[in-house]
Short mmCIF file of C-alpha atoms in Angstrom, two decimals:
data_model
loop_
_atom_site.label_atom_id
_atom_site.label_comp_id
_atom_site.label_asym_id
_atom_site.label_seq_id
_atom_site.Cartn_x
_atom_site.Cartn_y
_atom_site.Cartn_z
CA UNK E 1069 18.08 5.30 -10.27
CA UNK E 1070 19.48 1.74 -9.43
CA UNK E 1071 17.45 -0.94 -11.49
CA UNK E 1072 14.38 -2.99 -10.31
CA UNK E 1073 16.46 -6.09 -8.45
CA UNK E 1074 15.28 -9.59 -9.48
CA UNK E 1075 14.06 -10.78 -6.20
CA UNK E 1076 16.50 -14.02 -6.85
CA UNK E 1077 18.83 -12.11 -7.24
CA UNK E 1078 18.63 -10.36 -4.19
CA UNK E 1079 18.34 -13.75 -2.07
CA UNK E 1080 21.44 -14.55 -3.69
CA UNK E 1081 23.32 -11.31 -2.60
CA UNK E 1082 21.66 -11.30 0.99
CA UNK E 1083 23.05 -15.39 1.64
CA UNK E 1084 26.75 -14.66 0.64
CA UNK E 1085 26.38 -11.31 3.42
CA UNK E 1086 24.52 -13.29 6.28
CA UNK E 1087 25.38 -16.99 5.25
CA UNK E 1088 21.84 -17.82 4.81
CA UNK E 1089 19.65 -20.51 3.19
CA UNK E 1090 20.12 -19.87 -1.09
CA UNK E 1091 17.62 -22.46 -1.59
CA UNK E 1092 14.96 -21.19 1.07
CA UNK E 1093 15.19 -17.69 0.14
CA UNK E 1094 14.58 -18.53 -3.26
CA UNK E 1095 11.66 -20.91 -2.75
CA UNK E 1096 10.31 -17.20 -1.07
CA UNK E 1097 11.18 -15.68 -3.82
CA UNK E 1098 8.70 -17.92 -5.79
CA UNK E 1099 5.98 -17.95 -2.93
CA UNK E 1100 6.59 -14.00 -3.12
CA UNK E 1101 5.49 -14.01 -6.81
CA UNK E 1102 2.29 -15.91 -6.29
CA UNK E 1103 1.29 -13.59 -3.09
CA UNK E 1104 1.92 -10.80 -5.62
CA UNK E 1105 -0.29 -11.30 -8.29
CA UNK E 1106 -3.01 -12.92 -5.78
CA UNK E 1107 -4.21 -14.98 -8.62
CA UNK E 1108 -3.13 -18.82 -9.94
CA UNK E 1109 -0.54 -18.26 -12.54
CA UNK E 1110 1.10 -20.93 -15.12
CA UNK E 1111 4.59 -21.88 -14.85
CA UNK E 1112 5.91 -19.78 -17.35
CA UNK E 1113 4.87 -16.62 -16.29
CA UNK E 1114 6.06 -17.40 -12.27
CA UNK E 1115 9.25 -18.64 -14.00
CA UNK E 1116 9.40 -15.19 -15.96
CA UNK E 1117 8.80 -13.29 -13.22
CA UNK E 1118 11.87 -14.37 -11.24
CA UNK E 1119 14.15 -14.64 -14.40
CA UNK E 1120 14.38 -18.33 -13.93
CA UNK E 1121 14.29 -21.61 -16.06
CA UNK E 1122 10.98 -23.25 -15.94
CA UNK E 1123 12.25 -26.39 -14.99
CA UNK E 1124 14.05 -25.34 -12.40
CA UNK E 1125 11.14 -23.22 -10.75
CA UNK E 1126 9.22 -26.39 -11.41
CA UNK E 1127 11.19 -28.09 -8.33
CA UNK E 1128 10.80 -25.14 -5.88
CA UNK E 1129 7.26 -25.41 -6.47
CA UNK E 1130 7.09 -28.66 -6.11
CA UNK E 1131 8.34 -28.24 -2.57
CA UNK E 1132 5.96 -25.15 -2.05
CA UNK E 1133 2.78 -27.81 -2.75
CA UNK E 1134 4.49 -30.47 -0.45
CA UNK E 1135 4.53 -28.06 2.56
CA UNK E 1136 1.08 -26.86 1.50
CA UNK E 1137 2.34 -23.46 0.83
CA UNK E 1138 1.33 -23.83 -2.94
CA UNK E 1139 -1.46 -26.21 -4.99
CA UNK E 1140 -1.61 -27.23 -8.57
CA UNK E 1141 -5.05 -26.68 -9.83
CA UNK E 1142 -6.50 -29.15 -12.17
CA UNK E 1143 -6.03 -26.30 -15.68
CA UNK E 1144 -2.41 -26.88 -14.66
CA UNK E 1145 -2.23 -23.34 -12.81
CA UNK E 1146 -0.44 -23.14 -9.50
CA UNK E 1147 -1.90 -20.48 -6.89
CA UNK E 1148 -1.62 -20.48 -3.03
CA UNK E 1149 -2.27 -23.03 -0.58
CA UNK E 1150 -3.94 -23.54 2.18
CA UNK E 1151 -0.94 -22.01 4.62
CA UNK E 1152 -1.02 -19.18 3.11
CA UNK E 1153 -4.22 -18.87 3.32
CA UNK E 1154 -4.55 -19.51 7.19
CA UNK E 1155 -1.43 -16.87 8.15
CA UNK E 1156 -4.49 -14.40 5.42
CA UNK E 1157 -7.51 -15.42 7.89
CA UNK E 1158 -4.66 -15.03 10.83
CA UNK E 1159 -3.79 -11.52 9.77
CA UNK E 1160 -7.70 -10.24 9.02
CA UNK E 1161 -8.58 -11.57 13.11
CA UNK E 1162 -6.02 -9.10 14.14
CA UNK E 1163 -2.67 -11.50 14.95
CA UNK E 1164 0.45 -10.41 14.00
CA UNK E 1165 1.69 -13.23 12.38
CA UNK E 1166 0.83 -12.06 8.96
CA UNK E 1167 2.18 -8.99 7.55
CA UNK E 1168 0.13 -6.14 8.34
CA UNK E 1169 1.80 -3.91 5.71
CA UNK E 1170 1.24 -5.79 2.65
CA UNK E 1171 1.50 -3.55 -0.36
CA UNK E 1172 -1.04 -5.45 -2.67
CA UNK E 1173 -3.76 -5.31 -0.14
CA UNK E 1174 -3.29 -1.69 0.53
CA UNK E 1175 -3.37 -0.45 -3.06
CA UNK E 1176 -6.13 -2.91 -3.58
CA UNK E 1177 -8.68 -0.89 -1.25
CA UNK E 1178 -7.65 1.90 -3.27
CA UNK E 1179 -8.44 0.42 -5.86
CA UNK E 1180 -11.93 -0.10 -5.39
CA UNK E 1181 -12.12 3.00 -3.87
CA UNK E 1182 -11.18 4.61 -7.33
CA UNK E 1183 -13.38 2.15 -9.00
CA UNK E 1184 -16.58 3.54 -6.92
CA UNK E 1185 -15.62 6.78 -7.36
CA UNK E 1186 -14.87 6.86 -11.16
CA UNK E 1187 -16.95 3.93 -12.30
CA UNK E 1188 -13.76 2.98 -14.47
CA UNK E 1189 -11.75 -0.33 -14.34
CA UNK E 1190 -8.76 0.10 -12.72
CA UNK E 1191 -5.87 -1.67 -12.42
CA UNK E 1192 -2.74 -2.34 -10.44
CA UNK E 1193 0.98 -2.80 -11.87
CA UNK E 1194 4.09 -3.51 -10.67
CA UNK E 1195 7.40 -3.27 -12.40
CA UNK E 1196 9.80 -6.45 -12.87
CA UNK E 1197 12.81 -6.78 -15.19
CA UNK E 1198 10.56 -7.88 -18.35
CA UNK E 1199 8.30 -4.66 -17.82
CA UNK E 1200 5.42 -3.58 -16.22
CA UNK E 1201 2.59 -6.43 -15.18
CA UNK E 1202 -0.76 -6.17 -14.00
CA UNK E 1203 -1.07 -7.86 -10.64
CA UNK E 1204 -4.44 -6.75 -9.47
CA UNK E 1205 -7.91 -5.64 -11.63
CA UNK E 1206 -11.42 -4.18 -10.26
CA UNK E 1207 -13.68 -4.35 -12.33
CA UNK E 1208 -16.69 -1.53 -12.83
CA UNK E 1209 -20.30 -2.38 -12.26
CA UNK E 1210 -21.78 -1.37 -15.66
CA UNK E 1211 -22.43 -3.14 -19.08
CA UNK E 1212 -19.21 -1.84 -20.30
CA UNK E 1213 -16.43 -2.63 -18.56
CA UNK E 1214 -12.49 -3.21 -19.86
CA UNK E 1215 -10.50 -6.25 -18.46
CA UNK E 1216 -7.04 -6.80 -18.62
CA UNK E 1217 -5.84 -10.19 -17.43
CA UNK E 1218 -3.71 -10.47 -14.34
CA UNK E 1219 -0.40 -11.24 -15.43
CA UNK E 1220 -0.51 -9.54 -18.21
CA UNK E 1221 3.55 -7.64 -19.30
CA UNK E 1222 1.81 -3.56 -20.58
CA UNK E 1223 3.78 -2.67 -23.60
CA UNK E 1224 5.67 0.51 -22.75
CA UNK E 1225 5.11 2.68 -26.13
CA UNK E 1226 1.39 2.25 -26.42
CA UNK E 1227 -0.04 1.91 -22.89
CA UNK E 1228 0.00 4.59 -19.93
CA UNK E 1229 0.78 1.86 -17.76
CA UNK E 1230 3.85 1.28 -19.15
CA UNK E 1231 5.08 5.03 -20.52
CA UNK E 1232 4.40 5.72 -17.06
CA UNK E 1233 6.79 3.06 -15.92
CA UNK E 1234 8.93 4.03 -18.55
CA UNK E 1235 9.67 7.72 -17.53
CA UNK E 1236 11.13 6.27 -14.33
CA UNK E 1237 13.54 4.11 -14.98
CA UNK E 1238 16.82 4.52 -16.35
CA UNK E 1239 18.13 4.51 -20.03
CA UNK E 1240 19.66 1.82 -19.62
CA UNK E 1241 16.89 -0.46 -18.45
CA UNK E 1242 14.22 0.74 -21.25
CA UNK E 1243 16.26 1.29 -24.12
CA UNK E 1244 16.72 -2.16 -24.97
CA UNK E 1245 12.39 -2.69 -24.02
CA UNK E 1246 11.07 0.00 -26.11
CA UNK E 1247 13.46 -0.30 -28.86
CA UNK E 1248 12.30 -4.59 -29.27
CA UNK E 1249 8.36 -2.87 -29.15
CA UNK E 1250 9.43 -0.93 -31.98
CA UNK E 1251 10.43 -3.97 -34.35
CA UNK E 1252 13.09 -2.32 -36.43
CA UNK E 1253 16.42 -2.41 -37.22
CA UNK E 1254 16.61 1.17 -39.15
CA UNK E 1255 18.98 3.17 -37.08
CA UNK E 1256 18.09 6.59 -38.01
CA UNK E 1257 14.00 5.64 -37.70
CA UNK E 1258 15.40 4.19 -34.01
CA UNK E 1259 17.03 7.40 -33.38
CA UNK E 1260 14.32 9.87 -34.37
CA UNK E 1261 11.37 7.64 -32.43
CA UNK E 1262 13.93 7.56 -29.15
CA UNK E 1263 14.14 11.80 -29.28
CA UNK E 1264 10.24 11.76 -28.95
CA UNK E 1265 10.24 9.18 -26.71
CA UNK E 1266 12.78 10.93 -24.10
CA UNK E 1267 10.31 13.93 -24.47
CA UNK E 1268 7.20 12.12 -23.51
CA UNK E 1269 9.01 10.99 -20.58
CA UNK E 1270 10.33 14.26 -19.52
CA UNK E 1271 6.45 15.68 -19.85
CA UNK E 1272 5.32 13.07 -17.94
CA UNK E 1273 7.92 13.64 -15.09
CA UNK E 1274 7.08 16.82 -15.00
CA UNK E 1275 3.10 16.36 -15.13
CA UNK E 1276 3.55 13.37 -12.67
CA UNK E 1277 0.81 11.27 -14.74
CA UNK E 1278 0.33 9.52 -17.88
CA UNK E 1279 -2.27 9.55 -20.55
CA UNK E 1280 -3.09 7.81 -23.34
CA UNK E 1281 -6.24 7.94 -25.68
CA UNK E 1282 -6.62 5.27 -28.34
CA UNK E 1283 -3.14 4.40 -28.80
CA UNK E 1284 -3.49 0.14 -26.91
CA UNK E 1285 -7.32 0.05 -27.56
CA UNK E 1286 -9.26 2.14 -29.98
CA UNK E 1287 -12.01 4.39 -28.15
CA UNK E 1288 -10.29 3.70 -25.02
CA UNK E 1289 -8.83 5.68 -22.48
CA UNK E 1290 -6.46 5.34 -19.27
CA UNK E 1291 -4.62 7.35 -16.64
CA UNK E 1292 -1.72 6.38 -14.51
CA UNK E 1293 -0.49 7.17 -11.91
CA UNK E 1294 3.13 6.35 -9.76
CA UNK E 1295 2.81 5.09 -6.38
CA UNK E 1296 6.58 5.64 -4.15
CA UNK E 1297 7.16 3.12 -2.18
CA UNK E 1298 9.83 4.57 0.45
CA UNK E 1299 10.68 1.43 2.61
CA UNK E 1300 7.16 0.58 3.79
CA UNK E 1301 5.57 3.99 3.38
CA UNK E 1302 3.34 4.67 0.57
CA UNK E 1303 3.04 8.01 -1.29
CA UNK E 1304 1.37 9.14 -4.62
CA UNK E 1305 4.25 11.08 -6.71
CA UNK E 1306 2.24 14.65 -7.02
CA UNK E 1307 1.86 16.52 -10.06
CA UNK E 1308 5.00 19.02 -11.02
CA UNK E 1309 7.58 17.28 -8.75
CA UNK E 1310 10.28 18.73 -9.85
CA UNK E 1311 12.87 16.34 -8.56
CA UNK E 1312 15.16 14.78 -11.11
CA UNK E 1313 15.19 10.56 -11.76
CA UNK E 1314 17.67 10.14 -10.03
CA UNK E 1315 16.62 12.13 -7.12
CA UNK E 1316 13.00 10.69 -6.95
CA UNK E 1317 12.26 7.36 -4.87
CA UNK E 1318 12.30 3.34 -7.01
CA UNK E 1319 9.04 2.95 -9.10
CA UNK E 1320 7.57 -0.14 -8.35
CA UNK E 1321 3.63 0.06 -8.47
CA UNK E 1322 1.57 2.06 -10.34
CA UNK E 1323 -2.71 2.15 -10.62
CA UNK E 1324 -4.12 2.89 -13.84
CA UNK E 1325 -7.77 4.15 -14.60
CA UNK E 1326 -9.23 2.91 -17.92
CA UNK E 1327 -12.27 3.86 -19.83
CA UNK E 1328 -14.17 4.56 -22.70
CA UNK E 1329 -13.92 8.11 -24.23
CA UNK E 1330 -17.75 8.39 -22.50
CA UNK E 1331 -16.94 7.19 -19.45
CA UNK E 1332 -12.97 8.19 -18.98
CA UNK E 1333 -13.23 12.23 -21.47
CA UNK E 1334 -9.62 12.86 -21.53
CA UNK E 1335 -10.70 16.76 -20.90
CA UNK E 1336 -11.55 15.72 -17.53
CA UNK E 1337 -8.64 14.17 -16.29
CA UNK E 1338 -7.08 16.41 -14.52
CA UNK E 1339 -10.90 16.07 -12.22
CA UNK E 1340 -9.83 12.69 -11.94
CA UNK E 1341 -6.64 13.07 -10.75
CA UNK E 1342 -7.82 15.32 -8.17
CA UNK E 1343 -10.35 12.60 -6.56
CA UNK E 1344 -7.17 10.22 -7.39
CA UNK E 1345 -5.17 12.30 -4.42
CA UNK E 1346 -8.32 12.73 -2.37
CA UNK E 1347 -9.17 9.03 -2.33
CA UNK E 1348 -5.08 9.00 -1.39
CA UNK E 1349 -5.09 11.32 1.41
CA UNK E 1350 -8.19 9.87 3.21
CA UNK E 1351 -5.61 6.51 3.05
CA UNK E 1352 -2.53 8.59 4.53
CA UNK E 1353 -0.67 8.16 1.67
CA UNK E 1354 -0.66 10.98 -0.34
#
């Protein structure tokens, strides 16, 4: 499977085919990022997002706040402006100006969905070139409840998040990741830790979910699973596909349920799952 394209990256490519406008497509690019994770970010992590110099994505958002596209907030966090926001009320009234097949918002009304029926946080990721990061979090109404911060990169060893992410990507791509999570330069201990890492992923191919219990948080618990993203069609990746990486669609989002061990029992989660797929099919896209 090709490799998650930095969206800069693909501006880049798509102006030298059409002769378009480098610097407007990558001011999108930027605007993209912010739309994304549908919360005010710092300039770092918008500049790590893209793969691009702080200062530089400094000046693009610059712009972006001129036009009224983007505003600084007074922590020193940028988030959307008040365009945006418009072509949002634009889109809810029914007008076509806005996209009506944004991802985010879709996955988001599962979200909650889940959230209702589980009473577990849950959480949205989506894959970029540093990793996995959480662009989206619902929260459960009860005295316990587990956040993870929007924007936060999931490690890929110790989180189903990102072992989920892991198993469907290429070699290549998560080597490099998992072996800098690992912090060691002992070859053989490398070696042996990769052969039981390849395994995991295989079993969670296989399984089409991820588990973990304890390993991030002690006494807490979290399922993943892969969303498929064929052009603008959304499908949960089923349990037991048998299709091989390269053969299965680009993993780009993925919704994680997280719990304690009272509220998430690992020797349920294959009940879970099930109302997973349910809550799926009554969206048409499962």
């Amino acid at each position: 499977m090709p490799a998650a394209k930095n969206p800069v990256d693909k501006s880049i490519s798509a102006s030298k085919s059409q002769n378009g406008v480098q610097s407007l497509e990558v001011g999108l690019s930027i605007l993209d990022v912010l739309i994304d994770y549908n919360e005010p970010m710092m300039l770092k992590d918008i500049a790590q997002a893209i793969q691009m110099h702080p200062a530089k994505c400094h000046r693009y958002l610059v712009s972006l706040i001129r036009t009224n596209y983007a505003r600084k907030l007074d922590d020193g966090r940028y988030g959307l402006g008040d365009r945006v926001s418009s072509l949002a009320a634009l889109g809810a009234m029914g007008h076509t100006g806005f996209n009506p097949n944004n991802i985010l918002e879709r996955l988001t009304y599962i979200a909650n969905d889940i959230q209702k029926t589980t009473n577990c946080a849950v959480q949205i990721a989506k894959w970029f070139n540093e990793g996995p990061i959480i662009i989206q979090s619902v929260e459960p109404d009860s005295p316990i409840s587990i956040i993870t911060r929007i924007g936060s990169r999931m490690p890929l060893t110790t989180s189903a998040t990102g072992q989920l992410f892991a198993s469907y990507q290429s070699d290549s791509i998560i080597k490099p990741l998992v072996i800098a999570e690992w912090k060691t330069n002992d070859t053989a201990l490398i070696a042996e830790k990769w052969q039981h890492f390849e395994q995991l992923k295989i079993e969670i191919r296989h399984q089409g979910y991820a588990t973990v219990t304890g390993d991030m948080l002690m006494g807490i618990n979290a399922i993943t699973i892969p969303v498929i993203l064929p052009a603008l069609d959304c499908t949960f990746v089923k349990p037991s596909d048998s299709r091989s990486l390269t053969e299965q669609p680009s993993l780009e989002y993925a919704i994680t349920v997280i719990g304690t061990t009272e509220q998430l029992p690992i020797s349920a989660k294959h009940n879970v799952i099930e109302k997973i797929m349910a809550i799926a099919q009554r969206y048409q896209i499962a």
